[in-house]
Every structure is written in C-alpha cells, then in structure tokens.
mmCIF file of C-alpha atoms in Angstrom:
data_model
loop_
_atom_site.group_PDB
_atom_site.id
_atom_site.type_symbol
_atom_site.label_atom_id
_atom_site.label_comp_id
_atom_site.label_asym_id
_atom_site.label_seq_id
_atom_site.Cartn_x
_atom_site.Cartn_y
_atom_site.Cartn_z
ATOM 1 C CA MET A 1 -7.916 56.401 -11.698
ATOM 2 C CA ASN A 2 -7.635 59.410 -13.632
ATOM 3 C CA GLN A 3 -5.860 62.750 -12.928
ATOM 4 C CA ASP A 4 -8.940 64.624 -12.506
ATOM 5 C CA ASP A 5 -10.611 62.405 -10.058
ATOM 6 C CA PRO A 6 -10.637 63.588 -6.447
ATOM 7 C CA PRO A 7 -8.783 61.573 -3.906
ATOM 8 C CA THR A 8 -10.573 58.851 -1.911
ATOM 9 C CA THR A 9 -8.616 58.547 1.047
ATOM 10 C CA ILE A 10 -7.687 60.808 4.010
ATOM 11 C CA THR A 11 -4.327 60.739 2.966
ATOM 12 C CA GLY A 12 -4.884 61.633 -0.616
ATOM 13 C CA LEU A 13 -7.270 64.470 0.571
ATOM 14 C CA LEU A 14 -4.312 65.963 2.455
ATOM 15 C CA THR A 15 -1.744 65.265 0.001
ATOM 16 C CA GLY A 16 -3.751 65.822 -3.272
ATOM 17 C CA GLU A 17 -2.962 62.135 -4.436
ATOM 18 C CA ASP A 18 -3.972 58.655 -3.536
ATOM 19 C CA PRO A 19 -1.184 56.466 -1.974
ATOM 20 C CA LYS A 20 -0.377 53.114 -3.936
ATOM 21 C CA PRO A 21 -1.608 50.014 -2.003
ATOM 22 C CA PHE A 22 1.234 48.840 0.126
ATOM 23 C CA LYS A 23 1.782 45.142 1.111
ATOM 24 C CA PRO A 24 5.143 44.146 2.567
ATOM 25 C CA ARG A 25 6.702 41.143 1.060
ATOM 26 C CA PHE A 26 6.203 39.117 4.345
ATOM 27 C CA VAL A 27 2.662 39.717 4.121
ATOM 28 C CA ARG A 28 2.292 38.206 0.396
ATOM 29 C CA ALA A 29 4.756 35.484 1.566
ATOM 30 C CA LEU A 30 2.460 34.731 4.479
ATOM 31 C CA LEU A 31 -0.478 34.634 2.581
ATOM 32 C CA ARG A 32 0.879 32.219 0.273
ATOM 33 C CA CYS A 33 1.686 29.924 2.937
ATOM 34 C CA ALA A 34 -1.530 29.979 4.590
ATOM 35 C CA PHE A 35 -2.900 29.280 1.246
ATOM 36 C CA LEU A 36 -0.491 26.201 0.645
ATOM 37 C CA ALA A 37 -0.430 24.966 4.268
ATOM 38 C CA ALA A 38 -4.203 23.073 4.190
ATOM 39 C CA PRO A 39 -2.982 20.957 1.171
ATOM 40 C CA MET A 40 0.623 20.377 2.265
ATOM 41 C CA LEU A 41 -0.616 19.249 5.738
ATOM 42 C CA THR A 42 -3.214 16.939 3.758
ATOM 43 C CA LEU A 43 -0.534 15.488 1.421
ATOM 44 C CA LEU A 44 1.947 15.106 4.563
ATOM 45 C CA PHE A 45 -0.745 13.468 6.594
ATOM 46 C CA ALA A 46 -1.619 10.864 3.763
ATOM 47 C CA ILE A 47 1.978 10.056 2.975
ATOM 48 C CA GLY A 48 2.634 9.532 6.890
ATOM 49 C CA ALA A 49 -0.570 7.142 7.184
ATOM 50 C CA TYR A 50 0.497 5.180 3.974
ATOM 51 C CA GLN A 51 4.005 4.672 5.393
ATOM 52 C CA LEU A 52 2.467 3.594 8.579
ATOM 53 C CA ASP A 53 0.019 1.302 7.140
ATOM 54 C CA GLN A 54 2.843 -0.481 4.699
ATOM 55 C CA HIS A 55 4.984 -0.963 7.480
ATOM 56 C CA TYR A 56 2.689 -2.592 10.103
ATOM 57 C CA ARG A 57 2.504 -6.139 9.033
ATOM 58 C CA VAL A 58 -0.896 -7.898 8.398
ATOM 59 C CA ILE A 59 0.592 -11.469 8.419
ATOM 60 C CA LYS A 60 3.831 -12.461 10.640
ATOM 61 C CA SER A 61 5.337 -15.752 11.306
ATOM 62 C CA PHE A 62 4.537 -17.390 7.785
ATOM 63 C CA ARG A 63 5.896 -20.953 7.746
ATOM 64 C CA VAL A 64 5.497 -23.624 5.144
ATOM 65 C CA GLN A 65 5.419 -26.940 7.191
ATOM 66 C CA THR A 66 5.134 -29.415 4.556
ATOM 67 C CA GLN A 67 5.464 -29.648 0.865
ATOM 68 C CA PHE A 68 3.969 -32.431 -1.667
ATOM 69 C CA VAL A 69 6.309 -32.107 -4.772
ATOM 70 C CA GLU A 70 4.736 -32.569 -8.127
ATOM 71 C CA LYS A 71 7.397 -33.351 -10.884
ATOM 72 C CA GLY A 72 6.657 -31.277 -14.075
ATOM 73 C CA GLY A 73 8.351 -33.217 -16.767
ATOM 74 C CA GLU A 74 8.457 -31.129 -19.936
ATOM 75 C CA SER A 75 6.214 -28.273 -18.097
ATOM 76 C CA ARG A 76 6.552 -26.550 -14.794
ATOM 77 C CA GLY A 77 5.785 -28.648 -12.276
ATOM 78 C CA GLY A 78 4.325 -27.448 -8.642
ATOM 79 C CA VAL A 79 4.154 -27.994 -5.028
ATOM 80 C CA LEU A 80 1.313 -28.287 -2.548
ATOM 81 C CA ILE A 81 2.135 -26.614 0.619
ATOM 82 C CA VAL A 82 0.743 -26.492 4.188
ATOM 83 C CA GLY A 83 1.726 -24.191 6.973
ATOM 84 C CA THR A 84 0.788 -21.840 9.558
ATOM 85 C CA PHE A 85 0.924 -17.976 9.952
ATOM 86 C CA ASP A 86 -0.047 -15.284 12.564
ATOM 87 C CA LYS A 87 -2.746 -12.734 11.701
ATOM 88 C CA GLN A 88 -1.995 -9.407 13.219
ATOM 89 C CA ARG A 89 -4.364 -6.865 11.791
ATOM 90 C CA ASN A 90 -8.187 -7.037 10.974
ATOM 91 C CA CYS A 91 -7.853 -6.548 7.132
ATOM 92 C CA GLU A 92 -9.888 -8.065 4.377
ATOM 93 C CA PHE A 93 -8.088 -10.580 2.292
ATOM 94 C CA VAL A 94 -7.627 -9.895 -1.555
ATOM 95 C CA SER A 95 -5.186 -12.028 -3.064
ATOM 96 C CA VAL A 96 -1.748 -14.254 -2.857
ATOM 97 C CA THR A 97 0.712 -14.249 -5.644
ATOM 98 C CA GLY A 98 3.926 -15.978 -6.096
ATOM 99 C CA ARG A 99 7.262 -14.856 -7.547
ATOM 100 C CA ALA A 100 9.847 -17.430 -8.716
ATOM 101 C CA SER A 101 13.531 -16.791 -7.853
ATOM 102 C CA ASP A 102 14.077 -16.133 -11.577
ATOM 103 C CA GLY A 103 11.564 -13.287 -11.718
ATOM 104 C CA ASP A 104 8.620 -15.490 -13.244
ATOM 105 C CA VAL A 105 4.992 -15.387 -11.859
ATOM 106 C CA ALA A 106 4.354 -18.526 -9.804
ATOM 107 C CA GLY A 107 0.721 -19.108 -9.820
ATOM 108 C CA VAL A 108 -1.023 -19.806 -6.407
ATOM 109 C CA THR A 109 -4.139 -22.044 -6.223
ATOM 110 C CA PHE A 110 -6.103 -22.485 -2.996
ATOM 111 C CA MET A 111 -6.774 -26.226 -3.020
ATOM 112 C CA ASP A 112 -8.699 -25.583 0.351
ATOM 113 C CA ARG A 113 -11.694 -23.615 -1.116
ATOM 114 C CA ARG A 114 -14.455 -24.772 -3.956
ATOM 115 C CA PRO A 115 -13.938 -23.319 -7.212
ATOM 116 C CA ASN A 116 -16.871 -20.423 -7.036
ATOM 117 C CA GLU A 117 -16.501 -20.016 -3.376
ATOM 118 C CA PRO A 118 -15.683 -16.602 -2.235
ATOM 119 C CA MET A 119 -12.705 -15.291 -0.518
ATOM 120 C CA PHE A 120 -12.709 -15.007 3.013
ATOM 121 C CA SER A 121 -10.845 -13.204 5.651
ATOM 122 C CA ARG A 122 -9.613 -15.138 8.477
ATOM 123 C CA PRO A 123 -9.969 -13.822 12.408
ATOM 124 C CA LEU A 124 -6.973 -12.319 14.152
ATOM 125 C CA GLY A 125 -4.326 -14.966 15.663
ATOM 126 C CA PRO A 126 -2.613 -18.145 14.881
ATOM 127 C CA GLN A 127 -3.872 -19.833 11.736
ATOM 128 C CA LYS A 128 -3.328 -22.863 9.468
ATOM 129 C CA PHE A 129 -3.399 -22.773 5.809
ATOM 130 C CA GLY A 130 -3.272 -24.934 2.920
ATOM 131 C CA PRO A 131 -2.957 -26.877 0.896
ATOM 132 C CA TRP A 132 -2.191 -24.263 -1.680
ATOM 133 C CA TYR A 133 -0.801 -25.367 -4.801
ATOM 134 C CA VAL A 134 2.228 -23.245 -6.219
ATOM 135 C CA GLU A 135 3.595 -23.371 -9.500
ATOM 136 C CA GLY A 136 7.257 -23.869 -9.710
ATOM 137 C CA ASN A 137 10.146 -26.431 -10.230
ATOM 138 C CA GLU A 138 12.040 -28.448 -7.670
ATOM 139 C CA GLY A 139 15.001 -26.248 -6.252
ATOM 140 C CA GLU A 140 13.463 -23.001 -7.162
ATOM 141 C CA GLY A 141 12.831 -20.297 -4.667
ATOM 142 C CA ILE A 142 9.258 -18.872 -4.589
ATOM 143 C CA THR A 143 8.410 -15.470 -2.641
ATOM 144 C CA LEU A 144 4.772 -15.215 -1.634
ATOM 145 C CA HIS A 145 3.072 -11.782 -1.619
ATOM 146 C CA ALA A 146 -0.264 -11.102 -0.096
ATOM 147 C CA VAL A 147 -2.745 -8.102 -0.671
ATOM 148 C CA HIS A 148 -5.006 -7.098 1.783
ATOM 149 C CA ARG A 149 -7.678 -4.250 2.141
ATOM 150 C CA CYS A 150 -7.149 -2.486 5.772
ATOM 151 C CA HIS A 151 -9.195 0.577 4.646
ATOM 152 C CA PHE A 152 -10.823 2.432 1.772
ATOM 153 C CA LEU A 153 -7.763 4.308 0.566
ATOM 154 C CA TRP A 154 -5.255 1.783 -0.762
ATOM 155 C CA PRO A 155 -4.443 -1.718 -0.802
ATOM 156 C CA HIS A 156 -1.807 -3.146 1.784
ATOM 157 C CA TYR A 157 1.016 -5.106 -0.389
ATOM 158 C CA GLU A 158 3.303 -7.240 1.757
ATOM 159 C CA GLU A 159 5.797 -10.243 1.546
ATOM 160 C CA ILE A 160 4.411 -12.805 3.541
ATOM 161 C CA GLY A 161 7.209 -15.553 3.228
ATOM 162 C CA ASN A 162 9.348 -17.659 0.879
ATOM 163 C CA PHE A 163 10.688 -21.075 0.687
ATOM 164 C CA VAL A 164 12.566 -23.369 -1.696
ATOM 165 C CA ILE A 165 10.410 -26.206 -3.522
ATOM 166 C CA GLY A 166 11.564 -29.696 -2.141
ATOM 167 C CA GLN A 167 13.639 -28.198 0.852
ATOM 168 C CA GLN A 168 11.801 -28.407 4.275
#
C-alpha cells in the first residue's frame, strides 16, 4: 500500500493509517494443528490397525504329529510332516516358508496338492495338514512362517510353529 492511498478500514479512516493485520501466535498454531490433524489421525489409525492385525493370529495350535525323515547324504535331506492346526481368522492363504536354525531358507513343498493346482484357503476351525516336504537335515530346527491376506492393505505375517527334524 502506498503512502498516498486512502485508508480502507474504519480504524484507518479515524487514525489516518491502516492497522497491520494481527494474528496471535496461538491462532497460527491452532491453524497449523487443524491442518495437520487429519493426516496425523489417519496415520495413527493405520498404525493401530496394522498392529492389531499383526497381533491377532490366523493360525493357532500348530502341531507336527508325524515325521518321515529322508536322509540327504551329500546334499541336503528333508522331512515329510503331517499334523494339525486351528484356523482362527478367515484370511486368504498366500504361502508358507521355512527357516532353519542356522538361518538358511528351508523350502516347503505341499505334497497334498497337484503341481498346477491353485492355492486354496481352508475354512475356520481345526484342520489337518500334510504331507508337506520341508528341506533340512536330521536334528536341524525348522521354524515355519505363513503369509495370509486378511484385507487389501497389507499381508499378515506370522510364525506358525517350529520343530526339530527327527524328533517327535
């Protein structure tokens, strides 16, 4: 605004000059908080939903009941396992992987499926599984991990159980 321009407010007409715009600091802080509240609440809701999803198990009471150990000789051997588990949540099955006690990946092959048969999700409740072929040597500890899709946002990962090859 130029010095020669007439005042545009009532205060300016009475005093001869326009007052500077005044916004107290708390008003600016309040506006910033209001602007950031929606994204922050969305983020907190997503984090809470993720934590709840990851802590609410899909598979419970996983038990290996029978093992048929295959000696590997020079190469890595394996074991056929049969057992039971209890499915707690209605989620779509994606995969199962194994991890040996030394950190190596232990492949899991579902022997109860045909080679080109698509994966299927089991109904809720007690289930029998197997035979599954798990790579590993006798005496080696194996931990099985499952991936399920319970909704469209993220996959659900969980450790479903562990066993030692050759020990019932």
